Amino acid sequence: MAALPEMMTAIEIVGHGGPDVLKPTRRPVPKPGPGEVLVRVRACGVNRPDVQQRLGGYPPPPGAPDIPGLEIAGEIVGLGPEVEGGWKLGDGVCALVIGGGYAEYCTAPAAQCLPIPRSYDMVRAAALPETFFTVWTNVFDRGRLQPGESILVHGGASGIGTTAIQLAKAFGATVYVTAGSAERCAACVKLGADRAINYKTEDFAAVVKDLTQGRGVDVVLDMIGGAYLAQNLNSLALEGRLVIIALLGGPKGEADLARVMVRRLTVTGATLRPRTVAQKAEIAASLRSRVWPLLDAGTIAPVIDRVLPLDQAAAAHHAIDGDHIGKIMLTVP
Ligand SMILES: NC(=O)c1ccc[n+]([C@@H]2O[C@H](COP(=O)([O-])OP(=O)(O)OC[C@H]3O[C@@H](n4cnc5c(N)ncnc54)[C@H](OP(=O)(O)O)[C@@H]3O)[C@@H](O)[C@H]2O)c1
């Protein structure tokens, strides 16, 4: 293995604001700590939380790098002490990281690394961790979605949404989604959604009621929050679960809580980034045994809208505010 350089190129946030605050910089190559590997990054995913960090609304947790980027793929080029899981130098991995992905090198807890699925290149592999960890833990752990149940996924054409559609279908659920245009709805149906609701022209709660003959769905995966609270509760079946993962429509909403009691609903939610390595390791282990075989077999696959080089991170952030379907990716030369 070639000797590691002292310094690397990375993208830093020079001040909170629009995409143009993302600037290339030179930083020391990070050193892997106990239980960590050092990855030569080949590709990195761009996610909405990166945008929120850039805007100043989602600061990195204590101890996390200030460089954005929550998911990477590349080769292991360094091992910290006490690395478990059998990883060795030269292995290809994709990993969920707490930050620092927009860079040539990034450390990752070994327990948050997963193998590159069969026949995947680095870009496709890097498109997996953030949405697969998020959807798995929220839809299947917190939301307890079961085969034969139904789910409503908001933002069906987003990175999270395209993953949620495929995973929920693969595990035997009926899937309804919302999206903001006819074209985006069509993309969701092509991915497997049973019905896509254009929330700009249709009342999603009324459509869900019709589709389920008044019963409602078992799970709602929500990224809108306050603005959809009442309609989400109205869309749930008896014993239904509302799982909130983002607040694009604000943190506050008004709803009739009698519905929660009478219909025995659960309202829950989670953020992934601040959770402990042990908790993320548990999610990684479930993904490896339950979901990686589906990726290896080609049953499900990440949806990639576009791929840009690392030095065009600002353009990638402009693109995430556009009408992308699925993921926006950066390659690291
Ligand atoms: N809690 C966690 O751990 C966690 C982890 C990762 C991501 N997230 C959150 O999950 C969300 C999706 O992430 P992403 O990276 O996949 O972002 P993204 O691709 O930018 O997705 C945002 C989506 O929100 C949809 N949307 C906006 N307003 C809507 C409305 N009123 N009704 C229905 N859909 C609406 C948009 O759909 P249209 O364009 O079709 O309108 C868009 O597809 C982000 O808010 C992100 O912060 C949370």
Coordinates of C-alpha atoms and ligand atoms in Angstrom, one line a residue:
M1 CA 0.0 0.0 0.0
A2 CA 1.4 3.4 -1.0
A3 CA 2.5 5.8 1.8
L4 CA -0.3 8.1 2.9
P5 CA 0.1 11.8 2.2
E6 CA 0.0 14.3 5.1
M7 CA -2.5 16.6 3.5
M8 CA -5.7 16.1 1.5
T9 CA -8.3 18.1 -0.5
A10 CA -11.6 18.5 1.2
I11 CA -14.7 20.7 0.9
E12 CA -15.3 23.1 3.8
I13 CA -18.2 25.3 4.7
V14 CA -16.5 28.8 4.9
G15 CA -19.7 30.5 6.3
H16 CA -23.3 29.7 6.6
G17 CA -25.3 30.4 3.5
G18 CA -26.0 29.4 -0.2
P19 CA -24.1 26.6 -2.0
D20 CA -21.2 28.9 -2.9
V21 CA -20.0 28.7 0.8
L22 CA -18.7 25.2 -0.1
K23 CA -15.0 25.7 -1.0
P24 CA -12.1 23.3 -1.7
T25 CA -9.5 23.4 1.0
R26 CA -6.4 21.5 2.2
R27 CA -6.6 19.6 5.5
P28 CA -4.5 17.1 7.3
V29 CA -5.4 13.4 6.4
P30 CA -7.4 12.2 9.5
K31 CA -6.0 9.5 11.7
P32 CA -8.2 6.5 12.5
G33 CA -9.0 6.1 16.3
P34 CA -9.8 3.0 18.2
G35 CA -12.2 0.8 16.3
E36 CA -12.0 3.0 13.2
V37 CA -10.7 2.6 9.6
L38 CA -9.3 5.2 7.3
V39 CA -10.9 5.2 3.9
R40 CA -9.5 6.6 0.6
V41 CA -12.8 8.1 -0.5
R42 CA -13.8 7.4 -4.1
A43 CA -17.4 8.7 -3.9
C44 CA -19.6 10.4 -1.4
G45 CA -23.4 11.1 -1.2
V46 CA -25.0 14.5 -0.9
N47 CA -27.9 14.6 1.5
R48 CA -30.4 17.1 2.7
P49 CA -28.7 17.2 6.2
D50 CA -25.6 18.5 4.5
V51 CA -27.6 21.4 3.1
Q52 CA -29.0 22.0 6.6
Q53 CA -25.5 22.0 8.0
R54 CA -24.3 24.4 5.3
L55 CA -27.2 26.7 6.3
G56 CA -26.2 26.6 10.0
G57 CA -29.3 24.7 11.2
Y58 CA -27.7 21.3 11.8
P59 CA -24.3 21.7 13.4
P60 CA -21.9 18.7 13.5
P61 CA -22.3 16.8 16.8
P62 CA -19.4 17.3 19.3
G63 CA -16.2 15.7 18.1
A64 CA -17.5 15.3 14.5
P65 CA -15.5 16.9 11.6
D66 CA -16.8 20.2 10.3
I67 CA -16.4 18.9 6.7
P68 CA -19.8 17.8 5.4
G69 CA -20.6 14.4 4.1
L70 CA -22.4 11.5 5.8
E71 CA -21.8 8.5 3.5
I72 CA -18.8 7.3 1.5
A73 CA -17.3 4.5 -0.5
G74 CA -13.7 3.7 -1.1
E75 CA -10.8 1.5 0.0
I76 CA -9.5 0.9 3.5
V77 CA -6.0 2.4 3.7
G78 CA -5.5 2.5 7.4
L79 CA -6.6 0.6 10.5
G80 CA -6.9 2.1 14.0
P81 CA -6.3 0.0 17.1
E82 CA -9.0 -2.6 18.0
V83 CA -10.7 -2.8 14.7
E84 CA -13.2 -5.7 14.6
G85 CA -15.2 -7.3 11.8
G86 CA -12.3 -8.7 9.8
W87 CA -11.7 -5.6 7.7
K88 CA -8.2 -5.3 6.2
L89 CA -6.2 -2.9 4.1
G90 CA -7.3 -2.7 0.5
D91 CA -10.9 -3.8 1.3
G92 CA -13.6 -1.9 -0.6
V93 CA -16.3 -0.6 1.8
C94 CA -19.2 1.8 2.0
A95 CA -19.8 3.5 5.3
L96 CA -22.1 5.7 7.3
V97 CA -19.9 8.5 8.8
I98 CA -20.7 11.3 11.3
G99 CA -19.2 13.9 8.8
G100 CA -16.1 14.5 6.7
G101 CA -17.2 12.6 3.6
Y102 CA -16.5 15.5 1.1
A103 CA -12.8 14.7 1.2
E104 CA -10.1 12.4 -0.2
Y105 CA -9.8 10.6 3.1
C106 CA -12.3 10.0 5.9
T107 CA -12.3 7.9 9.0
A108 CA -15.3 5.5 9.7
P109 CA -16.1 3.3 12.6
A110 CA -15.4 -0.3 11.4
A111 CA -18.8 -1.3 12.7
Q112 CA -20.5 1.2 10.3
C113 CA -18.8 -0.2 7.3
L114 CA -20.5 -2.6 4.9
P115 CA -19.1 -4.5 1.9
I116 CA -19.6 -3.1 -1.7
P117 CA -22.5 -5.1 -3.1
R118 CA -21.8 -7.4 -6.0
S119 CA -21.1 -5.7 -9.3
Y120 CA -21.4 -2.2 -7.7
D121 CA -19.1 0.6 -8.5
M122 CA -18.0 3.1 -5.8
V123 CA -20.7 5.7 -6.7
R124 CA -23.5 3.2 -6.4
A125 CA -22.1 1.9 -3.1
A126 CA -21.7 5.4 -1.6
A127 CA -25.4 6.1 -2.4
L128 CA -26.5 3.4 0.1
P129 CA -25.6 4.2 3.7
E130 CA -27.5 7.3 4.6
T131 CA -30.9 6.4 3.2
F132 CA -30.7 2.7 3.9
F133 CA -29.7 3.2 7.6
T134 CA -32.4 5.9 8.0
V135 CA -35.2 4.0 6.3
W136 CA -34.3 0.6 7.9
T137 CA -34.3 2.0 11.5
N138 CA -37.3 4.2 11.1
V139 CA -39.6 2.1 8.9
F140 CA -38.8 -1.4 10.2
D141 CA -37.5 -0.8 13.8
R142 CA -39.5 2.2 15.0
G143 CA -42.4 1.9 12.5
R144 CA -42.5 -2.0 12.9
L145 CA -43.7 -2.3 9.3
Q146 CA -44.8 -5.9 8.7
P147 CA -45.4 -7.9 5.5
G148 CA -49.0 -7.4 4.3
E149 CA -49.2 -3.9 5.9
S150 CA -49.4 -0.6 4.2
I151 CA -47.2 2.5 4.3
L152 CA -47.5 6.1 3.2
V153 CA -44.1 7.6 2.3
H154 CA -43.9 11.4 1.9
G155 CA -41.3 12.7 -0.5
G156 CA -41.4 9.5 -2.5
A157 CA -39.0 10.8 -5.2
S158 CA -36.3 11.9 -2.6
G159 CA -33.2 9.9 -1.8
I160 CA -35.0 8.7 1.3
G161 CA -38.3 8.1 -0.5
T162 CA -36.8 6.0 -3.4
T163 CA -35.1 3.8 -0.8
A164 CA -38.3 3.5 1.3
I165 CA -40.4 2.5 -1.7
Q166 CA -38.1 -0.3 -2.6
L167 CA -37.5 -1.6 0.9
A168 CA -41.1 -1.5 1.9
K169 CA -42.1 -3.4 -1.4
A170 CA -39.3 -5.9 -1.0
F171 CA -40.6 -6.7 2.5
G172 CA -44.1 -7.2 1.4
A173 CA -45.9 -3.9 2.1
T174 CA -48.4 -1.9 0.0
V175 CA -46.7 1.4 -0.7
Y176 CA -48.4 4.8 -1.2
V177 CA -46.3 7.9 -1.7
T178 CA -46.6 11.7 -2.1
A179 CA -44.5 13.7 -4.7
G180 CA -44.8 17.2 -6.1
S181 CA -45.3 16.6 -9.9
A182 CA -46.8 14.1 -12.3
E183 CA -43.3 13.2 -13.5
R184 CA -42.1 12.6 -9.9
C185 CA -45.2 10.5 -9.2
A186 CA -44.5 8.4 -12.3
A187 CA -41.0 7.8 -11.2
C188 CA -42.2 6.5 -7.8
V189 CA -44.7 4.1 -9.5
K190 CA -42.0 2.9 -11.8
L191 CA -39.9 2.0 -8.7
G192 CA -42.8 0.0 -7.3
A193 CA -45.1 2.4 -5.4
D194 CA -48.7 1.1 -5.7
R195 CA -50.0 4.7 -6.0
A196 CA -48.3 8.0 -6.0
I197 CA -50.3 11.1 -4.9
N198 CA -49.4 14.5 -6.3
Y199 CA -49.7 16.5 -3.1
K200 CA -49.9 19.7 -5.1
T201 CA -53.1 18.7 -6.8
E202 CA -54.6 16.1 -4.5
D203 CA -55.5 15.9 -0.8
F204 CA -53.3 13.0 0.2
A205 CA -55.3 12.1 3.4
A206 CA -58.5 11.8 1.3
V207 CA -56.8 9.7 -1.3
V208 CA -55.3 7.4 1.3
K209 CA -58.8 7.0 2.9
D210 CA -60.2 6.0 -0.5
L211 CA -57.4 3.7 -1.4
T212 CA -57.8 1.9 2.0
Q213 CA -61.6 1.8 2.0
G214 CA -61.5 4.1 5.0
R215 CA -59.1 2.0 7.0
G216 CA -55.9 4.1 6.7
V217 CA -52.3 2.9 6.5
D218 CA -50.3 1.1 9.1
V219 CA -47.2 3.4 8.9
V220 CA -46.5 6.9 7.7
L221 CA -42.9 7.9 7.0
D222 CA -43.0 11.7 7.3
M223 CA -40.4 14.4 6.5
I224 CA -42.9 17.3 6.6
G225 CA -43.7 17.5 10.3
G226 CA -46.0 20.2 11.7
A227 CA -47.8 21.1 8.4
Y228 CA -48.9 17.5 7.9
L229 CA -49.5 16.4 11.5
A230 CA -53.3 16.4 11.4
Q231 CA -53.5 14.8 7.9
N232 CA -50.9 12.2 8.9
L233 CA -52.9 11.2 12.0
N234 CA -56.1 11.1 9.9
S235 CA -54.3 8.7 7.4
L236 CA -53.4 6.1 10.0
A237 CA -55.3 2.8 10.7
L238 CA -56.0 1.5 14.2
E239 CA -52.7 0.9 15.9
G240 CA -50.9 3.0 13.2
R241 CA -47.4 4.4 13.6
L242 CA -46.4 7.9 12.5
V243 CA -42.6 8.1 12.1
I244 CA -41.2 11.6 11.7
I245 CA -37.7 12.0 10.3
A246 CA -37.7 15.7 9.2
L247 CA -39.6 18.9 9.6
L248 CA -39.6 20.4 6.1
G249 CA -43.0 21.8 6.9
G250 CA -42.0 23.2 10.4
P251 CA -41.8 21.8 13.9
K252 CA -45.2 22.8 15.1
G253 CA -48.6 21.5 14.1
E254 CA -52.1 21.2 15.5
A255 CA -54.1 18.0 15.7
D256 CA -56.9 16.4 17.5
L257 CA -55.2 14.1 20.0
A258 CA -58.4 12.2 20.7
R259 CA -57.5 10.4 17.5
V260 CA -54.3 9.1 19.0
M261 CA -56.2 7.6 22.0
V262 CA -59.2 6.3 20.2
R263 CA -57.2 4.8 17.4
R264 CA -54.3 3.7 19.6
L265 CA -51.7 5.5 17.4
T266 CA -48.0 5.8 18.0
V267 CA -46.2 9.0 17.1
T268 CA -42.4 8.6 17.1
G269 CA -39.3 9.8 15.2
A270 CA -35.6 9.8 15.2
T271 CA -32.4 11.4 13.9
L272 CA -29.6 9.1 12.8
R273 CA -26.5 11.2 13.1
P274 CA -26.2 11.7 16.9
R275 CA -26.9 8.1 17.7
T276 CA -24.0 6.0 19.2
V277 CA -21.7 3.8 17.2
A278 CA -23.1 0.8 19.0
Q279 CA -26.7 1.8 17.8
K280 CA -25.5 2.4 14.3
A281 CA -23.6 -0.9 14.4
E282 CA -26.8 -2.7 15.2
I283 CA -28.5 -1.1 12.2
A284 CA -25.5 -2.1 10.0
A285 CA -25.7 -5.7 11.1
S286 CA -29.4 -5.9 10.3
L287 CA -28.8 -4.3 6.9
R288 CA -26.0 -6.7 6.2
S289 CA -28.1 -9.8 6.9
R290 CA -31.5 -8.6 5.6
V291 CA -30.9 -6.1 2.9
W292 CA -27.4 -6.6 1.4
P293 CA -28.5 -9.9 -0.2
L294 CA -31.2 -8.0 -2.0
L295 CA -28.7 -5.5 -3.3
D296 CA -26.3 -8.3 -4.3
A297 CA -29.1 -9.9 -6.2
G298 CA -30.2 -6.7 -7.9
T299 CA -33.7 -6.9 -6.4
I300 CA -33.3 -3.3 -5.2
A301 CA -30.9 -0.6 -6.1
P302 CA -30.1 3.0 -5.2
V303 CA -31.6 5.6 -7.6
I304 CA -29.0 8.1 -8.7
D305 CA -30.0 11.4 -10.3
R306 CA -26.6 12.8 -11.1
V307 CA -22.9 12.5 -10.4
L308 CA -20.5 15.4 -10.1
P309 CA -16.8 15.7 -9.1
L310 CA -16.0 16.8 -5.6
D311 CA -14.8 20.3 -6.6
Q312 CA -18.4 20.9 -7.9
A313 CA -19.9 20.3 -4.4
A314 CA -21.6 23.8 -4.7
A315 CA -23.3 22.7 -8.0
A316 CA -24.4 19.5 -6.2
H317 CA -26.1 21.6 -3.5
H318 CA -27.8 23.7 -6.1
A319 CA -29.1 20.5 -7.7
I320 CA -30.5 19.2 -4.4
D321 CA -32.9 22.2 -4.4
G322 CA -34.0 21.3 -7.9
D323 CA -36.3 18.5 -9.1
H324 CA -33.8 15.6 -8.7
I325 CA -35.2 12.1 -8.4
G326 CA -33.1 10.0 -6.0
K327 CA -29.5 10.7 -5.0
I328 CA -26.9 13.3 -6.0
M329 CA -23.4 12.0 -5.8
L330 CA -19.8 13.3 -5.7
T331 CA -16.8 11.5 -7.1
V332 CA -13.4 12.0 -5.5
P333 CA -10.5 11.8 -7.9
Ligands
LIG1 N1 -34.0 11.7 10.7 C1 -33.0 11.3 10.1 O1 -32.2 10.5 10.6 C2 -32.8 11.7 8.6 C3 -31.7 11.1 7.9 C4 -31.6 11.4 6.6 C5 -32.5 12.4 6.0 N2 -33.4 12.9 6.7 C6 -34.4 13.9 6.2 O2 -35.2 13.2 5.2 C7 -35.6 14.1 4.2 C8 -35.2 13.6 2.8 O3 -33.8 13.5 2.7 P1 -33.2 13.5 1.3 O4 -31.7 13.6 1.5 O5 -33.7 12.3 0.6 O6 -33.7 14.9 0.7 P2 -34.3 15.3 -0.7 O7 -34.0 14.4 -1.8 O8 -34.0 16.8 -0.8 O9 -35.9 15.2 -0.4 C9 -36.7 16.2 0.1 C10 -38.1 15.8 -0.4 O10 -39.2 16.4 0.4 C11 -40.3 16.5 -0.5 N3 -41.3 17.4 0.0 C12 -41.1 18.7 0.2 N4 -42.2 19.3 0.6 C13 -43.2 18.3 0.6 C14 -44.6 18.3 0.9 N5 -45.2 19.3 1.3 N6 -45.2 17.1 0.7 C15 -44.6 15.9 0.3 N7 -43.2 15.9 0.0 C16 -42.6 17.1 0.2 C17 -39.7 16.8 -1.8 O11 -40.6 16.2 -2.8 P3 -41.1 17.0 -4.1 O12 -39.9 17.6 -4.7 O13 -41.7 15.9 -4.9 O14 -42.1 18.0 -3.7 C18 -38.3 16.1 -1.8 O15 -38.4 14.9 -2.6 C19 -34.8 15.4 4.5 O16 -35.6 16.4 5.0 C20 -33.7 15.0 5.4 O17 -33.3 16.0 6.3 C21 -33.6 12.6 8.0

